[in-house]
Short mmCIF file of C-alpha atoms and ligand atoms in Angstrom, two decimals:
data_model
loop_
_atom_site.label_atom_id
_atom_site.label_comp_id
_atom_site.label_asym_id
_atom_site.label_seq_id
_atom_site.Cartn_x
_atom_site.Cartn_y
_atom_site.Cartn_z
CA MET N 1 31.52 7.64 15.00
CA LEU N 2 28.64 9.33 13.18
CA ILE N 3 25.18 8.90 14.68
CA VAL N 4 22.27 9.91 12.48
CA ALA N 5 19.19 10.43 14.65
CA ASP N 6 15.56 11.41 14.13
CA GLU N 7 15.13 14.98 15.39
CA ASN N 8 12.08 13.86 17.39
CA ILE N 9 14.03 11.53 19.68
CA PRO N 10 14.41 13.47 22.94
CA LEU N 11 17.73 13.85 24.80
CA VAL N 12 19.88 12.41 22.02
CA ASP N 13 22.76 14.75 22.88
CA SER N 14 22.52 13.94 26.60
CA PHE N 15 22.55 10.16 26.06
CA PHE N 16 24.70 9.75 22.95
CA GLY N 17 26.88 12.89 22.96
CA ASP N 18 29.95 11.00 24.30
CA PHE N 19 29.83 8.43 21.49
CA GLY N 20 30.64 10.75 18.59
CA GLU N 21 29.16 13.24 16.19
CA ILE N 22 25.35 13.46 16.08
CA ARG N 23 23.47 14.53 12.98
CA ARG N 24 19.74 15.28 13.49
CA VAL N 25 17.47 14.53 10.57
CA SER N 26 13.78 14.52 9.76
CA GLY N 27 12.68 10.89 10.15
CA ARG N 28 9.80 11.09 7.69
CA GLY N 29 11.18 10.52 4.21
CA LEU N 30 14.77 9.97 5.38
CA SER N 31 16.89 9.19 2.29
CA ALA N 32 19.70 6.70 1.68
CA ALA N 33 22.04 9.62 0.92
CA GLU N 34 21.47 11.04 4.42
CA VAL N 35 22.53 7.83 6.16
CA ARG N 36 25.23 6.53 3.80
CA ASP N 37 28.18 7.64 5.95
CA ALA N 38 26.55 6.94 9.33
CA ASP N 39 27.73 4.22 11.73
CA VAL N 40 24.62 4.30 13.86
CA LEU N 41 21.04 5.10 12.88
CA LEU N 42 18.44 6.02 15.50
CA VAL N 43 14.84 6.23 14.31
CA ARG N 44 11.22 6.47 15.37
CA SER N 45 8.18 4.77 13.84
CA VAL N 46 7.97 7.10 10.83
CA THR N 47 11.15 5.84 9.11
CA ARG N 48 11.03 2.67 7.05
CA VAL N 49 14.33 0.87 7.60
CA GLY N 50 15.52 -1.91 5.31
CA ARG N 51 17.49 -2.63 2.17
CA GLU N 52 16.33 0.44 0.29
CA LEU N 53 17.58 2.80 3.00
CA LEU N 54 20.73 1.01 4.18
CA GLU N 55 22.24 -1.11 1.39
CA GLY N 56 25.73 0.20 0.71
CA SER N 57 25.81 2.35 3.87
CA ARG N 58 28.27 2.08 6.78
CA VAL N 59 25.48 1.61 9.31
CA ARG N 60 26.23 -1.21 11.80
CA PHE N 61 23.62 -0.48 14.45
CA VAL N 62 19.98 0.57 14.15
CA GLY N 63 17.91 1.56 17.18
CA THR N 64 14.26 2.52 17.21
CA ALA N 65 13.09 4.44 20.29
CA THR N 66 9.66 2.82 19.97
CA ILE N 67 7.82 -0.31 21.01
CA GLY N 68 6.45 -1.09 17.55
CA THR N 69 8.84 -2.51 14.96
CA ASP N 70 6.58 -2.84 11.91
CA HIS N 71 8.59 -0.08 10.17
CA ILE N 72 11.77 -2.16 10.38
CA ASP N 73 12.77 -5.02 8.09
CA VAL N 74 14.30 -7.00 10.92
CA ASP N 75 15.11 -10.03 8.72
CA TRP N 76 17.03 -7.91 6.23
CA LEU N 77 19.01 -6.21 9.02
CA GLU N 78 19.96 -9.60 10.40
CA GLN N 79 21.07 -10.89 6.97
CA ALA N 80 23.08 -7.70 6.49
CA GLY N 81 24.78 -8.20 9.88
CA ILE N 82 23.37 -4.96 11.27
CA ARG N 83 22.58 -5.05 14.99
CA PHE N 84 19.05 -3.95 15.83
CA ALA N 85 17.44 -2.77 19.06
CA SER N 86 13.96 -1.49 19.88
CA ALA N 87 12.51 -0.24 23.14
CA PRO N 88 9.97 -2.83 24.30
CA GLY N 89 7.57 -1.50 26.90
CA CYS N 90 9.14 1.99 26.99
CA ASN N 91 5.84 3.84 26.72
CA ALA N 92 3.44 1.06 27.76
CA ASN N 93 2.34 2.94 30.88
CA SER N 94 1.69 6.08 28.85
CA VAL N 95 -0.64 4.17 26.52
CA ALA N 96 -2.39 2.52 29.48
CA GLU N 97 -2.98 5.97 31.02
CA TYR N 98 -4.31 7.22 27.66
CA VAL N 99 -6.87 4.40 27.57
CA LEU N 100 -7.87 4.99 31.21
CA SER N 101 -8.48 8.66 30.41
CA VAL N 102 -10.54 7.76 27.34
CA LEU N 103 -12.54 5.34 29.51
CA SER N 104 -13.09 8.02 32.11
CA ALA N 105 -14.38 10.46 29.45
CA TYR N 106 -16.59 7.70 28.05
CA ALA N 107 -18.12 6.95 31.46
CA GLU N 108 -18.80 10.66 31.82
CA LYS N 109 -20.41 10.80 28.37
CA ARG N 110 -22.66 7.88 29.28
CA GLY N 111 -23.54 9.48 32.62
CA LEU N 112 -22.20 6.54 34.61
CA GLU N 113 -21.51 7.24 38.25
CA ASP N 114 -19.42 4.12 38.58
CA TRP N 115 -17.07 3.62 35.63
CA THR N 116 -16.19 0.10 36.80
CA GLU N 117 -19.66 -0.96 35.57
CA LEU N 118 -18.06 -1.09 32.12
CA THR N 119 -16.64 -4.40 30.96
CA VAL N 120 -13.39 -4.02 29.02
CA GLY N 121 -12.05 -6.35 26.32
CA ILE N 122 -8.30 -6.01 25.76
CA VAL N 123 -7.03 -7.37 22.45
CA GLY N 124 -3.26 -7.90 22.60
CA VAL N 125 -2.07 -8.52 26.14
CA GLY N 126 1.62 -7.73 26.02
CA ASN N 127 3.40 -4.85 27.72
CA VAL N 128 0.66 -2.31 26.94
CA GLY N 129 -2.41 -4.54 27.22
CA GLY N 130 -0.95 -6.26 30.30
CA GLU N 131 -0.28 -2.95 32.06
CA LEU N 132 -3.78 -1.76 31.24
CA ALA N 133 -5.36 -5.02 32.44
CA HIS N 134 -3.40 -4.80 35.68
CA LYS N 135 -4.63 -1.26 36.39
CA LEU N 136 -8.23 -2.02 35.42
CA GLU N 137 -8.42 -5.19 37.49
CA ARG N 138 -7.05 -3.37 40.54
CA LEU N 139 -9.65 -0.66 39.98
CA GLY N 140 -12.40 -3.30 40.04
CA PHE N 141 -13.29 -3.54 36.32
CA GLU N 142 -14.29 -6.83 34.73
CA VAL N 143 -11.64 -7.38 32.07
CA ARG N 144 -11.55 -9.93 29.25
CA LEU N 145 -8.21 -10.73 27.67
CA CYS N 146 -7.79 -11.74 24.03
CA ASP N 147 -4.36 -12.84 22.85
CA PRO N 148 -4.36 -15.97 20.65
CA PRO N 149 -0.53 -16.12 20.32
CA ARG N 150 -0.19 -16.09 24.11
CA ALA N 151 -3.08 -18.53 24.51
CA ASP N 152 -1.31 -20.95 22.10
CA LEU N 153 1.99 -20.58 23.91
CA GLU N 154 0.87 -20.55 27.53
CA GLY N 155 -2.14 -22.89 27.38
CA GLU N 156 -3.37 -23.80 30.85
CA ASP N 157 -0.41 -22.05 32.48
CA GLY N 158 -1.51 -18.61 31.33
CA PRO N 159 -4.44 -16.43 32.34
CA GLU N 160 -7.91 -17.09 30.95
CA PHE N 161 -8.10 -15.81 27.38
CA VAL N 162 -11.22 -15.21 25.30
CA SER N 163 -11.75 -15.14 21.53
CA LEU N 164 -11.78 -11.89 19.54
CA GLU N 165 -15.52 -12.31 19.19
CA GLN N 166 -15.95 -12.51 22.98
CA ALA N 167 -13.71 -9.47 23.52
CA LEU N 168 -15.81 -7.57 20.99
CA ALA N 169 -18.89 -8.22 23.14
CA CYS N 170 -17.54 -6.02 25.99
CA ASP N 171 -18.76 -2.46 26.63
CA VAL N 172 -15.30 -1.20 25.70
CA VAL N 173 -12.91 -2.98 23.33
CA THR N 174 -9.36 -1.71 23.15
CA LEU N 175 -6.76 -2.87 20.62
CA HIS N 176 -3.09 -3.24 21.59
CA THR N 177 -1.61 -5.66 19.09
CA PRO N 178 1.44 -5.12 16.91
CA LEU N 179 0.84 -4.83 13.16
CA THR N 180 1.68 -8.18 11.58
CA ARG N 181 1.07 -9.70 8.14
CA ASP N 182 1.57 -13.12 6.55
CA GLN N 183 1.77 -15.09 9.78
CA GLN N 184 -0.52 -16.98 12.08
CA HIS N 185 -2.80 -14.56 13.97
CA ALA N 186 -1.79 -11.72 11.63
CA THR N 187 -3.39 -8.45 12.73
CA TYR N 188 -3.61 -6.55 9.41
CA HIS N 189 -7.33 -5.64 9.05
CA MET N 190 -8.13 -8.02 11.92
CA VAL N 191 -11.13 -5.81 12.71
CA GLY N 192 -13.09 -5.64 9.45
CA ALA N 193 -16.70 -5.48 8.27
CA GLU N 194 -17.67 -8.75 9.99
CA GLN N 195 -16.30 -7.74 13.39
CA LEU N 196 -17.64 -4.18 13.13
CA ALA N 197 -21.13 -5.40 12.20
CA GLY N 198 -21.60 -6.86 15.69
CA LEU N 199 -20.71 -3.63 17.54
CA THR N 200 -23.57 -1.39 18.69
CA SER N 201 -24.07 2.17 19.90
CA ASP N 202 -23.71 0.91 23.50
CA GLN N 203 -20.06 0.13 22.85
CA LEU N 204 -16.77 1.95 22.54
CA LEU N 205 -13.97 0.75 20.25
CA VAL N 206 -10.48 2.09 20.98
CA ASN N 207 -7.40 1.57 18.80
CA ALA N 208 -4.03 2.57 20.26
CA GLY N 209 -2.00 -0.17 18.53
CA ARG N 210 -1.54 0.40 14.80
CA GLY N 211 -4.05 1.93 12.37
CA GLU N 212 -3.89 -0.95 9.89
CA VAL N 213 -5.35 -3.36 12.46
CA ILE N 214 -8.78 -1.88 11.61
CA ASP N 215 -10.03 -1.83 8.03
CA THR N 216 -10.67 1.90 7.58
CA GLU N 217 -13.11 1.55 4.70
CA ALA N 218 -15.18 -0.99 6.65
CA LEU N 219 -15.13 1.24 9.73
CA ARG N 220 -16.28 4.28 7.78
CA ALA N 221 -19.09 2.23 6.25
CA ARG N 222 -20.15 0.87 9.66
CA LEU N 223 -20.23 4.38 11.13
CA ASP N 224 -22.75 5.38 8.44
CA GLU N 225 -25.10 2.53 9.35
CA PRO N 226 -27.68 2.55 12.15
CA ASN N 227 -26.50 2.09 15.77
CA PRO N 228 -22.77 2.58 15.19
CA PRO N 229 -20.33 2.20 18.12
CA LEU N 230 -18.43 5.16 19.48
CA VAL N 231 -14.82 5.06 18.33
CA ALA N 232 -11.60 6.48 19.76
CA LEU N 233 -8.59 6.27 17.44
CA ASP N 234 -5.03 7.23 18.25
CA VAL N 235 -3.59 5.38 15.27
CA TRP N 236 -4.63 5.47 11.63
CA GLU N 237 -4.12 3.75 8.35
CA ARG N 238 -1.73 5.65 6.08
CA GLU N 239 -0.41 8.12 8.69
CA PRO N 240 0.18 11.04 8.31
CA ARG N 241 -2.35 11.08 5.42
CA ILE N 242 -5.28 10.13 7.56
CA ASP N 243 -8.84 10.08 6.28
CA PRO N 244 -10.61 13.34 7.29
CA SER N 245 -14.03 11.78 6.68
CA LEU N 246 -13.19 9.16 9.33
CA VAL N 247 -12.14 11.88 11.79
CA ASP N 248 -15.57 13.48 11.23
CA ARG N 249 -17.31 10.25 12.16
CA ILE N 250 -15.47 9.27 15.31
CA TRP N 251 -15.73 10.44 18.89
CA ILE N 252 -12.08 10.85 19.94
CA ALA N 253 -9.36 11.37 17.32
CA THR N 254 -5.75 11.84 18.42
CA PRO N 255 -2.56 12.03 16.32
CA HIS N 256 -0.72 8.86 17.45
CA ILE N 257 0.32 10.31 20.80
CA ALA N 258 -0.93 7.68 23.26
CA GLY N 259 2.68 6.80 24.06
CA TYR N 260 3.88 10.40 24.21
CA SER N 261 4.32 10.92 27.96
CA LEU N 262 7.71 12.46 28.66
CA GLU N 263 8.60 9.39 30.73
CA GLY N 264 7.67 7.07 27.85
CA LYS N 265 9.64 9.00 25.26
CA VAL N 266 12.74 9.39 27.43
CA GLN N 267 12.68 5.70 28.38
CA GLY N 268 12.66 4.94 24.65
CA THR N 269 15.87 6.92 24.22
CA GLU N 270 17.36 5.30 27.33
CA MET N 271 16.66 1.78 26.08
CA ILE N 272 18.40 2.28 22.73
CA TYR N 273 21.28 4.01 24.54
CA GLN N 274 21.62 0.92 26.75
CA ALA N 275 21.55 -1.36 23.69
CA LEU N 276 24.17 0.69 21.84
CA SER N 277 26.40 0.81 24.94
CA LYS N 278 26.20 -2.98 25.17
CA TYR N 279 26.97 -3.36 21.45
CA LEU N 280 30.01 -1.12 21.80
CA GLY N 281 31.12 -2.85 25.02
CA LEU N 282 30.82 0.42 26.98
CA PRO N 283 29.40 0.90 30.47
CA VAL N 284 25.86 2.24 30.89
CA ARG N 285 26.37 5.48 32.81
CA LYS N 286 23.16 7.40 32.19
CA LYS N 287 19.60 6.90 33.35
CA SER N 288 16.41 8.53 32.17
CA GLY N 289 15.55 9.67 35.73
CA GLN N 290 18.51 12.05 35.79
CA PHE N 291 17.11 13.99 32.83
CA LEU N 292 13.44 14.23 33.82
CA PRO N 293 12.53 17.74 35.03
CA GLU N 294 10.26 18.44 37.98
CA PRO N 295 6.67 18.16 36.74
CA ALA N 296 4.60 21.34 36.46
CA LEU N 297 1.88 19.59 38.47
CA SER N 298 3.40 17.59 41.32
CA LYS N 299 0.64 17.63 43.98
CA VAL N 300 -3.14 17.38 44.02
CA ALA N 301 -5.03 17.66 47.33
CA PHE N 302 -8.61 16.52 47.90
CA THR N 303 -9.92 18.14 51.04
CA SER N 304 -13.46 16.82 51.38
CA ALA N 305 -15.29 13.52 51.05
CA ALA N 306 -17.54 15.05 48.38
CA GLU N 307 -14.55 15.76 46.19
CA GLU N 308 -13.25 12.26 46.73
CA ALA N 309 -16.34 10.73 45.17
CA ASP N 310 -14.99 11.52 41.72
CA ALA N 311 -11.40 12.06 42.79
CA ILE N 312 -9.70 9.43 40.63
CA ARG N 313 -11.23 10.67 37.44
CA VAL N 314 -10.48 14.29 38.32
CA ALA N 315 -6.83 13.48 39.09
CA LEU N 316 -6.48 11.37 35.97
CA ARG N 317 -7.85 14.16 33.82
CA LEU N 318 -5.47 16.66 35.42
CA CYS N 319 -2.60 14.45 34.27
CA TYR N 320 -4.00 13.67 30.86
CA ASP N 321 -7.26 14.38 29.05
CA PRO N 322 -7.53 13.20 25.42
CA ARG N 323 -10.07 15.86 24.47
CA PRO N 324 -7.64 18.76 23.90
CA ASP N 325 -5.58 16.44 21.63
CA ASP N 326 -8.78 15.56 19.81
CA GLY N 327 -9.61 19.26 19.39
CA ARG N 328 -6.17 20.04 17.98
CA LEU N 329 -6.37 17.21 15.45
CA ARG N 330 -9.77 18.41 14.23
CA THR N 331 -8.45 21.93 13.67
CA ILE N 332 -5.82 20.69 11.20
CA MET N 333 -8.29 18.59 9.18
CA THR N 334 -8.83 21.42 6.69
CA GLY N 335 -6.84 22.37 3.59
CA SER N 336 -5.15 20.08 1.10
CA ALA N 337 -4.04 16.51 1.77
CA GLU N 338 -0.44 17.82 1.95
CA GLU N 339 -1.39 20.45 4.51
CA ARG N 340 -3.30 17.96 6.63
CA ALA N 341 -0.40 15.48 6.61
CA ALA N 342 2.04 18.26 7.57
CA GLY N 343 -0.37 19.31 10.33
CA PHE N 344 -0.54 15.75 11.68
CA ASP N 345 3.25 15.56 11.90
CA ARG N 346 3.47 19.07 13.36
CA LEU N 347 1.10 18.15 16.21
CA ARG N 348 3.30 15.19 17.02
CA ARG N 349 6.58 17.13 16.73
CA ASN N 350 5.34 19.99 18.94
CA TYR N 351 3.52 17.81 21.41
CA PRO N 352 3.16 19.51 24.83
CA VAL N 353 4.99 18.02 27.78
CA ARG N 354 2.78 15.36 29.34
CA ARG N 355 3.73 13.67 32.59
CA GLU N 356 2.58 10.31 33.88
CA CYS N 357 0.44 9.89 36.99
CA SER N 358 3.48 8.58 38.87
CA SER N 359 4.90 12.13 38.82
CA VAL N 360 1.96 13.40 40.93
CA THR N 361 1.41 12.99 44.67
CA VAL N 362 -2.26 12.88 45.62
CA GLN N 363 -3.18 14.03 49.11
CA LEU N 364 -6.34 12.49 50.54
CA LYS N 365 -8.11 13.27 53.80
CA GLY N 366 -10.02 10.55 55.61
CA SER N 367 -10.41 8.42 52.51
CA SER N 368 -11.46 4.79 52.35
CA LYS N 369 -8.89 2.06 51.88
CA SER N 370 -10.48 1.16 48.56
CA LEU N 371 -10.11 4.72 47.23
CA GLN N 372 -6.48 4.71 48.28
CA ASP N 373 -5.98 1.39 46.49
CA SER N 374 -7.59 2.81 43.37
CA PHE N 375 -5.22 5.78 43.29
CA ARG N 376 -2.29 3.41 43.67
CA ALA N 377 -3.71 1.20 40.91
CA VAL N 378 -3.68 4.10 38.46
CA GLY N 379 -0.07 4.88 39.44
CA PHE N 380 -0.34 8.00 41.62
CA LYS N 381 1.83 8.48 44.69
CA LEU N 382 -0.30 8.93 47.81
CA LYS N 383 -0.10 11.10 50.91
CA ILE N 384 -2.80 10.39 53.47
N1 NAI W 1 -0.38 4.49 20.03
C1 NAI W 1 0.85 4.52 20.46
O1 NAI W 1 1.39 5.59 20.71
C2 NAI W 1 1.60 3.27 20.69
C3 NAI W 1 1.29 2.12 19.99
N2 NAI W 1 1.99 0.96 20.23
C4 NAI W 1 1.62 -0.24 19.49
O2 NAI W 1 1.12 -1.19 20.42
C5 NAI W 1 1.63 -2.46 20.08
C6 NAI W 1 1.65 -3.35 21.29
O3 NAI W 1 2.63 -2.92 22.21
P1 NAI W 1 3.14 -3.87 23.37
O4 NAI W 1 2.01 -4.34 24.21
O5 NAI W 1 4.23 -3.17 24.06
O6 NAI W 1 3.70 -5.07 22.53
P2 NAI W 1 3.98 -6.55 23.02
O7 NAI W 1 4.78 -7.20 21.96
O8 NAI W 1 4.47 -6.53 24.42
O9 NAI W 1 2.52 -7.22 23.06
C7 NAI W 1 1.73 -7.42 21.94
C8 NAI W 1 0.77 -8.55 22.26
O10 NAI W 1 -0.15 -8.68 21.17
C9 NAI W 1 -0.38 -10.07 21.00
N3 NAI W 1 -0.93 -10.37 19.69
C10 NAI W 1 -0.28 -10.56 18.51
N4 NAI W 1 -1.15 -10.88 17.55
C11 NAI W 1 -2.38 -10.87 18.11
C12 NAI W 1 -3.70 -11.11 17.63
N5 NAI W 1 -3.94 -11.45 16.35
N6 NAI W 1 -4.74 -10.99 18.48
C13 NAI W 1 -4.53 -10.66 19.78
N7 NAI W 1 -3.30 -10.45 20.30
C14 NAI W 1 -2.24 -10.55 19.47
C15 NAI W 1 0.99 -10.69 21.24
O11 NAI W 1 0.88 -12.08 21.52
C16 NAI W 1 1.48 -9.88 22.41
O12 NAI W 1 1.13 -10.48 23.65
C17 NAI W 1 3.01 -2.16 19.48
O13 NAI W 1 3.44 -3.18 18.63
C18 NAI W 1 2.79 -0.86 18.76
O14 NAI W 1 2.45 -1.13 17.43
C19 NAI W 1 2.98 0.91 21.18
C20 NAI W 1 3.31 2.03 21.88
C21 NAI W 1 2.69 3.31 21.66
O1 LIG W 2 6.36 3.08 20.56
C1 LIG W 2 5.58 2.91 19.60
O2 LIG W 2 5.42 1.84 19.02
C2 LIG W 2 4.80 4.06 19.11
O3 LIG W 2 3.78 3.92 18.48
C3 LIG W 2 5.35 5.39 19.42
O4 LIG W 2 4.82 5.96 20.56
C4 LIG W 2 5.15 6.26 18.23
O5 LIG W 2 5.97 7.35 18.26
P1 LIG W 2 6.74 7.84 16.96
O6 LIG W 2 7.89 6.95 16.80
O7 LIG W 2 5.81 7.71 15.79
O8 LIG W 2 7.12 9.22 17.30
#
């Protein structure tokens, strides 16, 4: 069996080595000729998969080691009898930790002693938005949930949902929807001039879903008007050819790495390995945990009550701080459009190892029960 796999999927040899020959390829711009003789194709979000790539090939199984599936023509794969698997939820916790870290930096920027003073509107309450809401609510934030498809489906049985307009009235609005077009509640350019007009300089807008959910031109225009909101973008329209003039105008700019914790990436590989094993009728023998190395930072100790006052945010930042990623993206925003696009992909390909909070044990001395609960809410292990 020949498995053609994106070179940026981690641990492909460890998970898939027993199945057959593996050929690593660059996912961006993958050609039909490169996959024609493959039986299995494993991709990430940068490869468009559909008729153009696969018609006439031997491919019978396609796996994407990502949550998002907007790069896959799922209907065509089904018609063509090609089995498809994605990795729902694989890096949801990583994205939730990214947003928490952005929130922490925002509270610091605004000089807030208590970050839970901020109200947070979550748009798209699936695996990512749901995980984020869970953490924020346990931390004591007031959270508003916006998810019209879920509201339609769950009605009175679901949680209380608000409209997009109501979510956009929160101090922080964070977008976690898939990219959809031509359907009810489509998200393409869901946040456009009208929605952006209502945001003020007292607000933060975060997008860690897909770039096309915000209308870039409208955002750039809004950021040139009086009282613009602060903006943190992890995802962009037309990646990797992102708009450098937008980068200049926003507060935090990262190269689509919110989901790039090692745990999140390896779970993505594990989930498509499980799906392929099932398709082939083979037992699932490997687990992501067996391949995760010891983290470089495994313990953080707070030894005084004074330190504990800001302990959560300090610990969170030790695990992940978006500002170095922002700095790296800004340094590659020079040169030609080609050079910038190559730089964007290079930052993603060479992304440093980032571990989730669950890989760190926090030691607290004489702390309050509520502080302990907060550490647990973020995901840290605790030693009292
Ligand atoms: N920045 C990054 O690195 C990452 C980005 N993503 C993106 O985040 C998206 C969401 O991920 P999950 O939560 O795991 O997906 P999910 O499928 O579990 O949840 C998505 C939620 O969005 C809701 N939704 C759909 N249309 C909506 C609308 N018009 N308004 C409000 N809500 C709407 C759905 O009902 C669903 O509850 C993915 O599709 C992917 O595009 C995912 C992982 C990493
Ligand atoms: O899982 C998703 O959906 C994502 O957005 C991924 O984190 C993106 O990673 P790449 O597939 O673009 O490497």
